[in-house]
Structures are given as C-alpha cells and as structure tokens.
Amino acid sequence: MKKINLKKYLTKKIIISALIVTVILLALILMIIKKIDLKYELEKNTSKYFEKERIYLTDNYIVSNLNNILRVNRYEDFIWIYISKLQQYGSTANIFVRVKTKNKKQYDIASSLDENKLNEIIDLIKQKNTNILVGFTTENRKEYKNICRENKK
C-alpha cells in the first residue's frame, strides 16, 4: 500500500480550490463590469429607443426585448439583417427585423407593422456595422452561406 503525504495532498487540494474560487470571482467581476457598461450605454444621449418595436440601439450594443426575450448583442455579432413578414390569411400580420450570425443562428430583434420604422432601425444598425449584409436577396443568401462555410473551417 502506497503512503500518501497528507500535507502535500491537502496543499494541492487547497491550491486547486483557491484557483476555482478565483476563476468564479473573475467571472462574476466580468459580469458586473458588463452590466455597468450596458447601463452606462443605455443612459447615454446617443442611445436610441424604439418603444413600440422594443429595441434600444446604443453606441456598442443592440438591446432587444421582443416577446419578453432579452437579447444583448454587439453590432458585429450579426452578419445579415433583413425584413421578414408574417402572413396570415393573405394579409401581413406582423413585420420583423431578422438578424443572422456566423453560427447560423437567427433572431427577430424588433417588430412592428410600420415598415418605415423597421427600415430606420436597419439603417442605424448598418451605420454601426458597415460589414453587415442588408436585405433578403439571392446575393446575400449566397454570401451568408459562404461566410458560414468559412467560419466552420
């Protein structure tokens, strides 16, 4: 039977525990900093709030609360943006601003029946992310597939 040096064993356990606690504390500090940064962003004069569409556009973030789902993203998180219409019984029931990521995720970030407001939102997002693909076109669909394919490599 192998003898275990209890002092060395306990020292290693204490060091590992201290490292785990440190990592958890750093993660909490980063979350607090991000929350403070977001609060500061929302309170700036340059932030734009679209009440009916339930979206804030700050200098660095898109904050959407569509369907009571809070999403906070940086502008560069999205690579494609376009208008999507929900049709029911032959008429438009709702219009959404839809965004897509490199990871093939898509989100509706604003909704309204006022397409002009949604186009204004898209224009403001385009100003912050000049590389974003705008509009649902064949060219953008192909480019989006290429970007996703490149991201996979």
Short mmCIF file of C-alpha atoms in Angstrom, two decimals, residues 16 33 42 70 94 99 105 112 130-131 140:
data_model
loop_
_atom_site.label_atom_id
_atom_site.label_comp_id
_atom_site.label_asym_id
_atom_site.label_seq_id
_atom_site.Cartn_x
_atom_site.Cartn_y
_atom_site.Cartn_z
CA ILE A 16 -6.96 23.80 -6.63
CA ILE A 33 -18.47 45.18 -15.42
CA LEU A 42 -28.37 52.82 -22.24
CA LEU A 70 -34.00 39.99 -23.61
CA ASN A 94 -46.55 41.38 -38.40
CA VAL A 99 -30.68 39.04 -37.94
CA LYS A 105 -28.44 31.39 -35.53
CA SER A 112 -43.91 46.46 -35.98
CA THR A 130 -20.79 48.54 -42.09
CA ASN A 131 -20.00 44.90 -42.99
CA ASN A 140 -26.95 37.96 -49.69
#
